[in-house]
Structure formats: structure tokens, C-alpha cells
XYZ file of C-alpha atoms in Angstrom:
672
model
C 23.756 52.436 -27.354
C 22.597 49.162 -28.231
C 23.212 47.621 -24.635
C 21.034 50.710 -23.204
C 18.204 49.917 -25.885
C 18.176 46.157 -24.846
C 18.138 47.153 -21.045
C 15.026 49.224 -21.561
C 13.437 46.455 -23.441
C 14.102 44.069 -20.593
C 12.948 46.405 -18.053
C 9.751 47.139 -19.894
C 8.935 43.335 -20.244
C 9.699 42.900 -16.572
C 7.184 45.647 -15.608
C 4.440 44.334 -17.910
C 5.032 40.889 -16.365
C 4.646 42.351 -12.809
C 1.504 44.294 -13.729
C 0.091 41.329 -15.542
C 0.662 39.418 -12.238
C -0.573 41.952 -9.808
C -3.378 42.923 -11.874
C -4.945 39.537 -10.794
C -5.168 41.173 -7.253
C -5.890 44.409 -5.708
C -2.796 44.543 -3.734
C 0.493 42.556 -3.351
C -0.803 41.097 -0.155
C -3.777 39.824 -2.036
C -1.477 38.361 -4.557
C 0.766 36.504 -1.986
C -2.540 34.950 -0.377
C -4.390 34.046 -3.373
C -8.088 32.701 -2.815
C -7.891 28.914 -3.776
C -10.227 28.090 -6.594
C -13.319 25.957 -6.228
C -12.447 22.352 -6.450
C -15.195 19.804 -7.307
C -16.253 17.199 -4.988
C -16.234 13.327 -5.911
C -19.123 11.650 -7.785
C -21.111 9.210 -5.782
C -19.139 6.252 -4.901
C -19.305 3.340 -7.400
C -19.955 -0.019 -5.815
C -19.087 -3.697 -7.101
C -15.809 -2.370 -8.309
C -14.017 -5.921 -8.709
C -16.451 -6.964 -11.382
C -16.281 -3.949 -13.608
C -13.942 -3.029 -16.532
C -10.981 -1.090 -15.371
C -7.316 0.073 -16.076
C -5.020 -0.216 -13.097
C -2.657 2.421 -12.461
C -0.965 0.638 -9.645
C 2.830 0.577 -9.848
C 5.744 3.059 -9.838
C 4.967 6.557 -9.911
C 7.195 9.619 -9.817
C 7.192 11.914 -6.761
C 8.030 15.437 -5.695
C 8.095 16.549 -2.064
C 6.442 19.899 -1.693
C 6.353 21.077 2.042
C 5.391 24.662 1.089
C 2.425 23.630 -1.289
C 4.280 25.735 -4.019
C 3.115 23.343 -6.878
C -0.444 24.282 -6.388
C -1.791 26.615 -8.926
C -3.419 28.867 -6.614
C -0.058 29.198 -4.532
C 2.556 29.221 -7.226
C 4.033 32.231 -8.964
C 4.614 30.415 -12.108
C 1.435 28.319 -12.794
C 2.124 25.248 -10.592
C 3.099 21.729 -11.204
C -0.075 20.688 -13.058
C 1.276 22.426 -16.240
C 4.137 19.876 -16.224
C 6.470 22.124 -18.049
C 9.573 20.674 -19.713
C 12.594 22.143 -21.196
C 12.718 23.110 -24.823
C 16.011 24.635 -25.239
C 17.532 25.012 -21.913
C 16.624 28.640 -21.430
C 13.270 27.996 -19.633
C 13.280 28.731 -15.782
C 11.550 25.686 -14.535
C 12.013 24.468 -10.976
C 10.733 20.906 -11.035
C 11.076 17.836 -13.375
C 8.670 14.828 -12.758
C 10.357 12.925 -15.589
C 13.702 12.916 -13.643
C 12.014 12.565 -10.258
C 12.511 9.575 -7.849
C 9.831 6.778 -7.907
C 7.620 5.462 -5.304
C 5.181 2.450 -5.310
C 1.399 2.911 -5.435
C -0.479 1.739 -3.336
C 1.959 2.222 -0.636
C 2.746 4.904 2.339
C 5.778 7.175 1.580
C 6.746 7.028 5.224
C 8.148 3.459 5.000
C 9.461 3.574 1.254
C 11.995 6.449 1.893
C 13.830 6.898 5.052
C 13.930 10.666 4.574
C 10.107 10.699 4.648
C 9.516 8.629 7.716
C 8.226 11.399 9.869
C 6.873 13.576 7.000
C 3.394 14.844 7.053
C 3.424 17.582 4.420
C 2.622 17.519 0.872
C 3.848 15.404 -1.840
C 2.945 15.081 -5.666
C 2.549 11.903 -7.202
C 2.906 11.626 -11.267
C 1.909 9.017 -13.435
C 1.926 8.849 -17.363
C -0.530 6.332 -18.954
C -1.821 5.583 -22.395
C -5.585 5.355 -22.871
C -8.032 4.732 -25.662
C -11.178 6.523 -25.448
C -14.276 4.780 -26.423
C -17.088 7.394 -27.045
C -19.790 5.093 -25.906
C -18.125 4.702 -22.228
C -17.765 6.938 -19.154
C -14.335 6.664 -17.440
C -14.048 7.314 -13.539
C -10.809 7.643 -11.669
C -11.244 5.355 -8.571
C -8.950 5.699 -5.653
C -9.272 3.055 -3.163
C -7.548 5.332 -0.297
C -5.612 8.579 -0.203
C -4.156 9.933 3.111
C -5.335 12.629 3.749
C -6.257 15.636 1.798
C -6.069 14.989 -2.064
C -6.250 17.186 -5.030
C -6.276 15.623 -8.612
C -5.086 17.215 -11.899
C -5.300 15.356 -15.488
C -3.524 16.767 -18.321
C -3.027 19.996 -16.641
C -6.806 20.422 -15.769
C -8.078 20.546 -12.262
C -10.379 17.512 -11.534
C -11.243 17.803 -7.928
C -10.390 17.150 -4.252
C -11.298 14.908 -1.518
C -10.841 15.657 2.216
C -11.287 12.304 3.946
C -8.458 9.771 4.088
C -8.637 5.838 4.388
C -12.126 5.651 2.192
C -12.491 5.162 -1.420
C -13.772 7.904 -3.881
C -13.946 8.610 -7.449
C -14.341 11.188 -10.265
C -15.844 11.230 -13.535
C -12.691 12.047 -15.690
C -14.272 11.399 -19.073
C -13.888 15.191 -20.237
C -10.256 15.173 -19.089
C -8.888 12.209 -20.741
C -7.230 12.233 -24.294
C -6.417 9.607 -26.652
C -2.980 8.359 -26.274
C -0.522 9.637 -23.386
C -2.144 11.189 -20.546
C -0.484 12.871 -17.341
C -2.157 12.507 -14.019
C -0.908 14.466 -10.856
C -2.179 13.908 -7.472
C -1.297 16.125 -4.570
C -1.586 14.657 -1.136
C -1.164 16.655 2.214
C -0.926 14.444 5.162
C -0.769 17.155 7.671
C -3.664 16.492 10.052
C -5.007 19.199 12.391
C -7.494 19.829 15.283
C -10.093 19.810 12.715
C -9.470 16.936 10.685
C -10.815 13.117 11.018
C -8.557 11.828 12.716
C -7.005 14.707 14.606
C -3.401 15.482 14.407
C -2.465 13.172 17.420
C -3.039 9.503 16.896
C -1.647 6.264 18.636
C -0.941 4.810 15.148
C 1.022 5.893 12.349
C -0.727 8.487 10.166
C 0.733 7.068 6.894
C 0.656 9.337 3.827
C 0.157 8.409 0.199
C -2.095 6.659 -2.021
C -2.893 3.660 0.087
C -5.311 2.064 -2.069
C -5.760 0.772 -5.617
C -5.788 3.514 -8.393
C -8.074 2.451 -11.155
C -9.749 3.867 -14.318
C -13.154 2.282 -14.121
C -14.998 2.109 -17.366
C -18.788 2.102 -17.466
C -21.686 2.496 -20.165
C -23.106 5.853 -20.277
C -25.995 4.657 -18.305
C -24.942 2.357 -15.597
C -25.727 0.706 -12.189
C -23.996 3.089 -9.797
C -24.423 0.671 -6.837
C -26.616 -1.978 -5.246
C -27.588 -3.253 -2.001
C -28.832 -7.004 -1.346
C -29.175 -7.995 2.251
C -31.449 -9.938 4.694
C -34.059 -7.477 6.096
C -35.952 -9.876 8.238
C -34.849 -13.367 8.732
C -37.975 -14.559 10.480
C -40.048 -13.223 7.622
C -37.680 -14.555 4.939
C -37.283 -11.208 3.557
C -34.475 -9.497 1.306
C -34.028 -5.859 0.809
C -32.929 -5.032 -2.779
C -31.819 -1.400 -3.400
C -30.104 -0.120 -6.558
C -29.071 3.287 -7.958
C -28.377 4.310 -11.572
C -26.124 7.123 -12.495
C -28.917 8.907 -14.126
C -32.535 9.815 -12.925
C -34.459 7.439 -15.425
C -37.014 4.687 -15.319
C -35.442 1.433 -16.522
C -35.808 -2.205 -16.116
C -33.682 -3.760 -13.719
C -33.080 -7.592 -12.955
C -31.899 -9.168 -9.675
C -30.531 -12.797 -10.483
C -29.242 -15.423 -7.970
C -28.642 -18.448 -10.310
C -27.959 -20.950 -7.394
C -31.335 -20.105 -5.976
C -32.973 -20.274 -9.197
C -34.095 -16.695 -8.563
C -34.586 -13.912 -11.021
C -37.015 -11.036 -10.849
C -37.533 -7.764 -12.814
C -38.249 -4.433 -11.489
C -38.536 -0.854 -12.689
C -36.714 2.000 -11.268
C -38.397 5.215 -10.250
C -37.946 8.503 -11.835
C -34.791 9.063 -9.770
C -33.132 5.983 -11.151
C -33.576 4.046 -7.883
C -35.152 0.789 -6.663
C -36.114 -0.088 -3.028
C -37.857 -3.501 -2.785
C -38.708 -6.152 -0.157
C -38.396 -9.586 -1.710
C -39.291 -13.019 -0.053
C -36.764 -15.735 -0.263
C -36.651 -19.672 0.202
C -33.951 -21.882 1.505
C -30.884 -19.513 1.452
C -27.882 -21.149 2.975
C -26.921 -18.610 5.597
C -23.466 -17.215 5.950
C -21.722 -17.840 9.388
C -18.024 -18.405 10.565
C -18.736 -22.174 10.313
C -20.296 -21.903 6.926
C -19.162 -18.820 4.830
C -21.441 -19.266 2.094
C -21.350 -16.998 -0.860
C -23.725 -16.599 -3.775
C -23.004 -15.208 -7.151
C -25.439 -12.309 -7.372
C -26.121 -10.426 -10.646
C -27.778 -6.976 -11.080
C -28.629 -6.172 -14.603
C -30.133 -3.461 -16.835
C -29.947 -3.148 -20.579
C -26.342 -2.299 -21.494
C -24.879 -2.947 -18.038
C -24.409 -5.885 -15.691
C -22.589 -6.307 -12.348
C -21.789 -9.300 -10.425
C -20.585 -9.735 -6.911
C -20.182 -12.808 -4.321
C -22.478 -12.094 -1.345
C -23.491 -13.935 1.801
C -26.706 -13.590 3.574
C -26.924 -13.449 7.470
C -28.746 -11.727 10.007
C -27.101 -10.002 13.114
C -29.054 -8.639 16.044
C -29.004 -8.016 19.714
C -31.766 -8.890 22.424
C -31.342 -7.913 25.845
C -27.749 -8.719 26.772
C -27.077 -11.122 24.111
C -25.966 -11.190 20.311
C -27.765 -13.399 17.964
C -26.389 -14.558 14.401
C -29.021 -16.024 12.280
C -31.278 -16.533 15.439
C -28.524 -18.371 17.584
C -26.870 -16.734 20.468
C -23.161 -16.024 19.594
C -20.126 -14.582 21.526
C -17.676 -12.485 19.708
C -14.351 -14.077 19.996
C -12.245 -11.409 18.850
C -8.798 -9.741 18.306
C -8.200 -6.109 17.231
C -6.010 -5.066 14.350
C -4.234 -2.320 12.531
C -3.862 -2.194 8.703
C -0.262 -3.093 8.855
C 0.982 -6.215 7.046
C 3.169 -8.897 8.669
C 6.783 -8.929 7.744
C 6.532 -5.879 5.623
C 6.779 -2.268 6.427
C 3.937 0.359 5.654
C 0.203 0.009 5.264
C -1.643 -3.080 4.353
C -3.691 -2.709 1.282
C -3.799 -5.789 -0.819
C -5.909 -9.096 -0.675
C -2.584 -10.844 0.010
C -1.802 -8.608 2.956
C -5.043 -9.282 4.559
C -5.082 -12.846 3.811
C -2.027 -13.203 5.885
C -3.478 -11.067 8.773
C -6.748 -12.818 8.900
C -5.139 -16.432 8.541
C -2.731 -15.651 11.397
C -5.704 -14.271 13.326
C -7.489 -17.340 13.021
C -4.792 -19.423 14.782
C -6.112 -17.631 17.813
C -9.483 -19.578 17.319
C -11.100 -16.310 16.858
C -14.501 -15.623 15.016
C -14.210 -11.728 15.137
C -12.113 -8.920 14.270
C -12.083 -5.251 15.072
C -10.545 -3.454 12.276
C -9.517 -0.309 14.154
C -9.438 2.819 13.989
C -10.307 3.718 10.304
C -11.542 1.963 7.279
C -9.195 -0.492 5.643
C -9.384 -1.124 1.764
C -12.042 -3.179 0.244
C -9.913 -6.258 0.281
C -10.150 -6.831 4.171
C -13.950 -7.256 4.183
C -13.849 -9.649 1.052
C -11.153 -11.753 2.780
C -13.396 -11.968 5.915
C -16.403 -12.897 3.745
C -14.390 -15.817 2.270
C -12.786 -17.013 5.465
C -15.628 -16.735 7.742
C -14.659 -14.007 10.146
C -17.171 -11.676 11.707
C -15.970 -8.022 11.060
C -16.108 -4.684 12.879
C -15.442 -1.628 10.832
C -14.706 1.904 12.180
C -14.199 5.320 11.119
C -11.539 7.581 12.947
C -13.814 9.831 15.024
C -10.987 9.388 17.514
C -10.477 10.937 21.018
C -11.340 14.508 21.254
C -12.032 16.041 17.758
C -13.536 19.336 16.865
C -17.248 18.490 17.518
C -18.691 21.825 16.581
C -16.524 22.372 13.236
C -18.941 22.113 10.195
C -16.201 20.641 8.028
C -15.064 18.202 10.505
C -18.509 16.858 10.713
C -19.044 16.721 6.979
C -15.787 14.749 6.515
C -16.824 12.433 9.166
C -20.276 11.916 7.488
C -18.592 11.551 4.072
C -16.207 8.786 5.425
C -19.007 6.851 7.166
C -20.994 7.076 3.930
C -18.392 5.892 1.714
C -17.312 3.059 4.069
C -20.956 1.684 4.527
C -21.801 2.085 0.646
C -18.618 0.316 -0.401
C -18.970 -2.676 2.135
C -22.834 -3.046 2.780
C -22.991 -6.280 0.752
C -20.284 -7.928 2.806
C -21.781 -10.575 5.167
C -18.717 -10.519 7.293
C -19.182 -6.777 8.350
C -21.348 -7.169 11.464
C -20.547 -3.912 13.230
C -20.353 -0.241 12.132
C -18.298 1.728 14.740
C -18.730 5.493 14.805
C -15.614 6.110 16.776
C -13.181 5.358 19.465
C -12.658 6.783 23.136
C -14.403 10.037 22.642
C -14.882 12.070 25.885
C -18.514 12.863 26.817
C -19.926 16.261 26.056
C -23.255 17.688 24.708
C -21.428 18.513 21.426
C -20.091 15.053 21.240
C -23.634 13.637 21.552
C -24.810 15.802 18.978
C -21.933 14.936 16.653
C -22.423 11.145 17.292
C -26.188 11.208 16.829
C -25.795 12.733 13.607
C -23.504 9.911 12.377
C -25.921 7.397 13.652
C -28.743 9.200 11.894
C -26.790 9.018 8.688
C -26.118 5.350 9.309
C -29.717 4.607 9.678
C -30.414 5.977 6.263
C -27.938 3.767 4.597
C -27.874 0.548 6.545
C -29.695 -1.197 9.413
C -28.799 -4.580 8.780
C -25.644 -4.481 11.279
C -25.050 -3.571 14.647
C -23.986 0.079 15.654
C -21.275 0.741 18.180
C -18.369 2.868 19.316
C -15.594 2.015 21.669
C -16.065 4.341 24.743
C -14.135 4.808 28.170
C -15.918 4.767 31.215
C -15.483 5.183 34.904
C -15.320 8.484 36.801
C -13.011 9.883 39.506
C -15.409 8.673 42.316
C -15.239 4.981 40.788
C -11.503 4.893 40.571
C -11.222 6.565 44.179
C -13.002 3.531 45.264
C -10.650 1.240 43.575
C -7.614 3.071 45.161
C -9.261 2.412 48.472
C -9.712 -1.206 47.725
C -6.252 -1.483 46.629
C -4.880 0.148 49.886
C -6.958 -2.096 52.074
C -5.388 -5.257 49.995
C -2.058 -3.596 50.276
C -2.105 -3.471 54.071
C -2.096 -7.195 53.966
C 1.041 -7.377 51.891
C 4.362 -8.263 53.421
C 7.438 -6.321 53.012
C 5.860 -2.624 52.883
C 8.062 0.228 53.659
C 6.802 2.393 56.728
C 5.829 5.182 54.108
C 3.816 2.685 52.099
C 2.024 1.346 55.014
C 1.333 4.927 56.442
C -0.070 5.869 53.014
C -2.382 2.766 52.652
C -3.567 3.444 56.352
C -4.390 7.016 55.508
C -6.378 6.071 52.515
C -8.290 3.410 54.387
C -9.024 5.602 57.248
C -10.308 8.492 54.848
C -13.065 6.153 53.422
C -16.398 6.934 55.298
C -17.616 3.412 55.121
C -15.691 0.175 55.853
C -13.950 -0.727 52.782
C -15.395 -4.047 52.572
C -18.620 -2.358 51.690
C -17.006 -1.152 48.417
C -16.440 -4.842 47.303
C -16.705 -6.343 44.710
C -15.160 -3.361 42.833
C -17.718 -2.456 39.921
C -17.402 -0.408 36.677
C -20.800 0.716 35.517
C -20.773 1.706 31.817
C -23.141 4.737 31.886
C -21.957 7.096 29.096
C -25.211 8.013 27.295
C -23.719 7.278 23.906
C -23.840 3.670 25.017
C -27.524 3.781 25.298
C -27.761 5.099 21.714
C -26.075 2.043 20.205
C -26.872 -1.617 19.714
C -23.433 -2.881 21.259
C -21.910 -1.280 24.140
C -18.159 -1.293 23.520
C -15.557 -0.744 26.325
C -11.860 -0.133 26.349
C -10.086 -0.912 29.494
C -6.539 -1.293 30.509
C -6.442 -3.039 34.080
C -2.920 -4.491 34.740
C -1.347 -1.776 32.303
C -2.156 2.005 32.261
C -4.267 2.278 35.378
C -1.626 1.188 37.697
C 0.884 3.851 36.387
C -1.675 6.383 36.916
C -2.324 5.207 40.688
C 1.326 5.024 41.413
C 1.712 8.799 40.462
C -1.296 9.894 42.287
C -0.597 8.217 45.675
C 3.180 7.712 45.441
C 3.296 3.911 45.941
C 5.821 1.864 43.707
C 4.399 0.320 40.597
C 5.695 -2.974 41.223
C 3.644 -3.192 44.440
C 0.405 -1.797 43.013
C 0.764 -4.158 39.916
C 0.926 -7.307 42.187
C -2.046 -6.158 44.025
C -3.987 -5.187 40.967
C -3.336 -8.834 39.716
C -4.653 -10.250 42.866
C -7.906 -8.150 42.738
C -8.712 -8.273 38.947
C -10.689 -11.478 38.785
C -13.342 -10.193 41.258
C -13.917 -7.066 39.188
C -17.358 -6.502 37.870
C -18.031 -4.743 34.492
C -21.624 -3.919 33.702
C -23.997 -1.350 32.294
C -27.163 0.063 33.438
C -28.397 -0.277 29.887
C -29.870 -3.532 28.977
C -27.514 -4.280 26.160
C -24.532 -6.708 25.655
C -20.945 -5.440 26.365
C -18.047 -5.948 24.010
C -14.669 -5.574 25.608
C -13.114 -3.709 22.623
C -9.700 -3.198 24.023
C -7.385 -4.588 26.729
C -4.015 -5.500 26.581
C -0.153 -4.956 27.651
C 2.993 -4.153 25.826
C 5.728 -6.627 25.480
C 8.904 -6.836 23.208
C 9.539 -10.323 21.599
C 12.352 -11.984 23.325
C 12.771 -9.130 25.952
C 15.422 -10.432 28.312
C 14.110 -9.160 31.751
C 11.532 -11.706 32.495
C 8.395 -10.757 34.507
C 8.943 -7.087 34.170
C 6.920 -4.544 32.176
C 7.748 -5.170 28.613
C 8.402 -8.887 29.065
C 6.258 -11.558 27.420
C 5.745 -13.067 30.626
C 4.220 -9.995 32.183
C 2.019 -9.681 29.065
C 0.811 -13.137 29.457
C -0.030 -12.449 33.069
C -2.265 -9.489 32.104
C -3.920 -11.745 29.545
C -4.454 -14.487 32.229
C -6.018 -12.156 34.761
C -8.081 -10.230 32.206
C -9.484 -13.246 30.870
C -10.377 -14.766 34.313
C -12.106 -11.444 35.191
C -14.016 -11.260 31.793
C -15.407 -14.843 31.638
C -17.024 -14.158 35.108
C -18.966 -10.947 33.807
C -22.229 -12.400 32.192
C -23.154 -9.168 30.442
C -19.557 -9.309 28.368
C -20.590 -10.920 25.131
C -17.591 -10.120 23.133
C -13.746 -9.393 23.469
C -11.440 -8.062 21.008
C -7.993 -7.425 22.961
C -5.553 -5.158 21.644
C -4.045 -6.146 19.493
C -2.959 -8.744 17.023
C 0.498 -7.192 15.864
C 2.918 -4.623 16.966
C 2.231 -1.507 14.967
C 4.007 1.692 14.215
C 3.199 4.751 16.454
C 4.799 8.167 16.617
C 3.840 8.285 20.374
C 6.102 5.189 21.269
C 9.729 6.407 21.107
C 11.433 4.187 23.901
C 14.819 3.148 22.396
C 15.544 -0.755 22.132
C 12.064 -1.640 23.306
C 9.334 0.370 21.276
C 11.376 2.115 18.658
C 8.252 3.789 17.402
C 6.178 0.549 17.710
C 3.148 0.174 19.898
C 4.362 -3.220 21.298
C 1.032 -4.442 22.517
C 0.756 -7.126 19.773
C 0.563 -10.705 20.255
C 3.051 -10.946 17.510
C 5.896 -8.572 16.517
C 6.006 -6.733 13.200
C 7.761 -9.867 11.653
C 5.101 -12.348 12.928
C 6.904 -13.824 15.795
C 4.455 -15.173 18.423
C 4.693 -13.908 22.074
C 3.481 -15.908 25.206
C 0.256 -14.440 25.330
C -0.709 -15.551 21.750
C -1.171 -19.027 23.128
C -2.764 -17.779 26.327
C -5.758 -16.143 24.127
C -5.892 -19.155 21.636
C -6.299 -21.520 24.460
C -8.915 -19.447 26.141
C -11.111 -19.144 22.890
C -10.698 -22.916 22.377
C -11.586 -24.109 25.864
C -13.254 -21.517 28.063
C -15.120 -18.771 25.938
């Protein structure tokens, strides 16, 4: 009788629980596909971070892998991970435990810290306990230097907000979520890219997941300077543009101070808490690669003061030339990915970037293309100090979803956060809107919207985007030229001779009239930007395409291509300078088969022929070959050669130099 009574009670409780759950939804289907709650968006990005008071949360964090997103409150049957339930007496049904979870380093990518997560692109929860003493006179902001890619934040069980763009910094005001004493921070990161994301799910670099930038709690006064911009607007007029924004809409006295120049002026912010003034200057020592001069600049209001080290320079184009501080200059560059030398994973620290930039300087460069996404703030600061001009880029890469509203919003947010973070870095001379995007009307609309946003934020740098060029007709001409040259080659097979003759005879004019071979960069996007950037791979990819198309062995086509390359002309119908943003070839360090594809000798030969070609093209005013260092890529699985590395680096992942390193170094030192 007692057993029957207890069973009835248990059944009643189960029914009550079920009724409570399903009362939240009209049907079981609604329950199992609950509508996600509204997550707050980040606050406006706070600038001048390194001079502010902050608590670093870098270090070891606990983590739990959650491929089904079961820990989110909106998808969990039992409240989700943010509640951080713990056992009291051993009878509670709890299917997670952060206190007993494994640890991972932050900043850092999970892919290279845990073997089992090497290819993982799903969701992971990161957990951190920290102590905090609340000051009622201050605001507290959670600042995350970068998180890849879709981030939801919970503090002490409360939902703080979400951010949908990887690589760039963002922050939330967490003053109302913090408590005195021990706090529990949970960050859920989903690294699953899609056709609608920026970047898309297919990239020729490793889409590292995790908190890949510093995690800080930044403390500010209740009224504080949110950000400030101090840059030369017109060198000839000796004019600076000073802009600043308070966190509140308020008229306040604000000072700009540059002690070394004996400069101090006071202004008053408008009713929106903003200032935008043009200021005359005298005798500024201009920043350049030869003279990377930085000044201590102070912006001050009552109760708040921020300081940064800022250089002043002017970068412009006129006709087909680039001018730094009024003097013509060529970009002697190299491209880069944010991966450290001799370490696995993502580069995020000042030490990482000092190593990368210092190694790059051995190439006698003055310019780095930081592809294909924003790096952490330390990269631009290192380039400021070491005198390297810098190209920064957002990952509008290949064929993203040009018509999706959220895709465009994410790209605009990424661009805005990159620019407002680094707009005082003298080293940054190019903002790039993307890489290798195919032409379409929708793409043009998308890119022009990015350009318009950029114009609202900063006009003191050059705008660019790495593009492809050359249509089927252009490359058909090249195949005809190759065929004509091939007929003069010894040791052709009968089939090869026949194929070459058929190609030459099919051309309606003598092949000689097609010489010299010319690429005209006529993508209309190039006309919208200051600097035409062109990616080309003569000596590497194109030969493979041609071999498959006409049925001629690659070894023969590669030798013919090498003979022809020095005569190629690269130009644009637009009266602007051209920057060769990529060329290169893959090679594995110490590859045993010399002079073949993947050998150092072959890579060096590609560089020699490319550089001989480019130095003869007067419209080309900049070069950034692909790439400094071998880098991780899921697209490169060739065993014992690539092993999931793109091998186009001039050094390997451990810093060993390949032969082409000295080829480029000597060229920049003696010929460019």
C-alpha cells in the first residue's frame, strides 16, 4: 500500500514537471525548437585600451565541448550551463561539471591545444572564476580582443550578450552583472562557419576556434572618453584632425596634449559628447620606415585621461604612384598569416608579432600585408615601433553571400571595429575590404557599402581589395603564345607537336601580334579604390589549369612559362598604382627532389622569374609575395609534403629559411 502511494506521488510530480515544461510552448514541436532569446549587442568599442586600468583574465580556463549546443538555455531541457549547477548531496542529476573539466589556455585556439579538437569547428564553453572588488564610482567592461566566431557571454548565470564577428575586438558593459567576491564567467563560442558568415566556411587558412585575443575587465569612470582619433588630415596645410567621443551625450571640456611638441588645447564636446576639430601643427617629426617616430599623446576630461603613443604621417596616391609624406615610395612587402614562428596555433601577443615582424625585416621590407582578417591590436603597435607599413584586411573572402542582410551587417561591424581600434596606428597605410571576390552586381553593391562606411570612419589611409583579373579570352591568348613557343621546343612528342600546331592554326591572326602578353586589370572594383591590388600565380597554379585544358604535360608547360614570364605586362586601364598582393609557389623545406614542384629550387625559380617580370612593369608600385611562413590549411592534405600546411612560405613553421628567402631579400636590397 505504501509503495503504491509513493508511486502515485512520483507520477504526479512527473506530470506536473512535464506540464510546466510544455506550458511554455503550444506544442511539443514548439518546445523542442524553442525560439532563442534576444541577446544584447556589444557596446561601442573602447579605444586606447593599453593605457586603461584593467584586470587580465588571460591564463588557464576550463572548457566543455558542446557539439549539440545543449548548454544554451534556449536549447537545454534543464536550464543550460550558465546556471553552473553543482552537486549538493549526490542526488542531483547534473550532466556537466566545469570544476572538474579540462583546461585550455586563453588567448589561444583550441585546435592546436588539444589533438582531439584539431579539426573541430563546433561549440565549446569556456569557464573562468575570478575575484572582483566592485568600485561604485566606476564602470566595468568585458573586453575581448578576438573570439572566433560566434560568441555568447554569461556572467554569474545572467545573459550578457553576443557577438557574431570573429577576429575583431568587442566589449560589453558588465557593471550590473558583477558581484563582490567570486564571479563566474562563461563564454560559449561556436566556430561553425557557413555560406552566410564572414568569412565563409571554406577558407585557405585554418579557421581557429576560441578566445584568440586578450580577455580583460576594463575599468573606467562613470563618464569616460570612449575613443579618440588624432591623425594628419592634410600635410601641406599642416593640419591634424582631432575627434573624440564620450560614453555619454554631454557637453564637457576636453584637452588634447602633446608634451614633446609643447602642444595643449582645450575644446568642448557637443551635446552628443563628440568633438571633431581641425588643428594646425608645427614641426612634427613625421613617422616613416626610416624614422618610426612616436609621440605621447594625451586626451583628458575631468575624471578621465587616456594616453597613447602615436605617429603622424600622410599616405596618398597620385596617378600611378604612392606617396609617403609627399615623397614617392614603393611598397617592398611580404604577406603574412597570424601564426607564430616555432609555436602552434594563432599569433596573438606582442612577442608573437615582434618575432614575425623582425624576421620579415630580414627580407629588407618596408611593408606587410596582414591577410586575410584582422590580427590582434599588438600587430599594428609592433609595426608602429619597428617602422613597417601595414595593410589590414577583413575576411570578405571569395564568394560570400552578397545579398544576405546579416552577412553585410557582420562585415560592416568587423570593418568598423578594426578601423576604430587601429585608426591611430601610423603604420596602417591600407584598409583592405576583401580578397579575390568574383565580379557581380551584388558584390559591387556590398563592397561599395563597405567603402562608404570606411569613408565615414577614416580617410587618412588608402583603400584597397585584392582582386583577380583576366577573362577567358585573355588566358586563351596566353595559351596561344605558349603553343607558339612550344613549337620551338626540342623533344616534343608527336601528340604535343600536333596539339601546339592546332592551337596556333586556330588563332585568327599571327600569334606574333598577340605579343607581348598583357593582363589588363579592369574589374570595376579597382576603379572604386585608391590602390589596385592584384593576386596572380604565374609559374604555379595557371600551368596546372592549362595542362588539364590542353593535355600537355606540366613539366613542359612550366619551362615554357618560365621563358615567357619576364615579358608579361601587368597594367590597368585605371590611372592608379598597382600592388601585386600575391604571387608565389609552394616548397617544403629540405625537399629531396630538386628542381621539381615542392622543391626549394623550384620555388626560388618562380621568385626569380616573377621579380624579373614585375620590375619591368612601371604601374606596379608595390609587391607582397605569398607568404612569409608556412601556415595551417585544411585544404592542403598532401602527406609528407603539406600535412595540412600551405607550403608557400619563405620560411617553414619552425622558422627555417628556404632558398627563395634570399632571392626576395636581395631583390629588395638591390633592385627595387
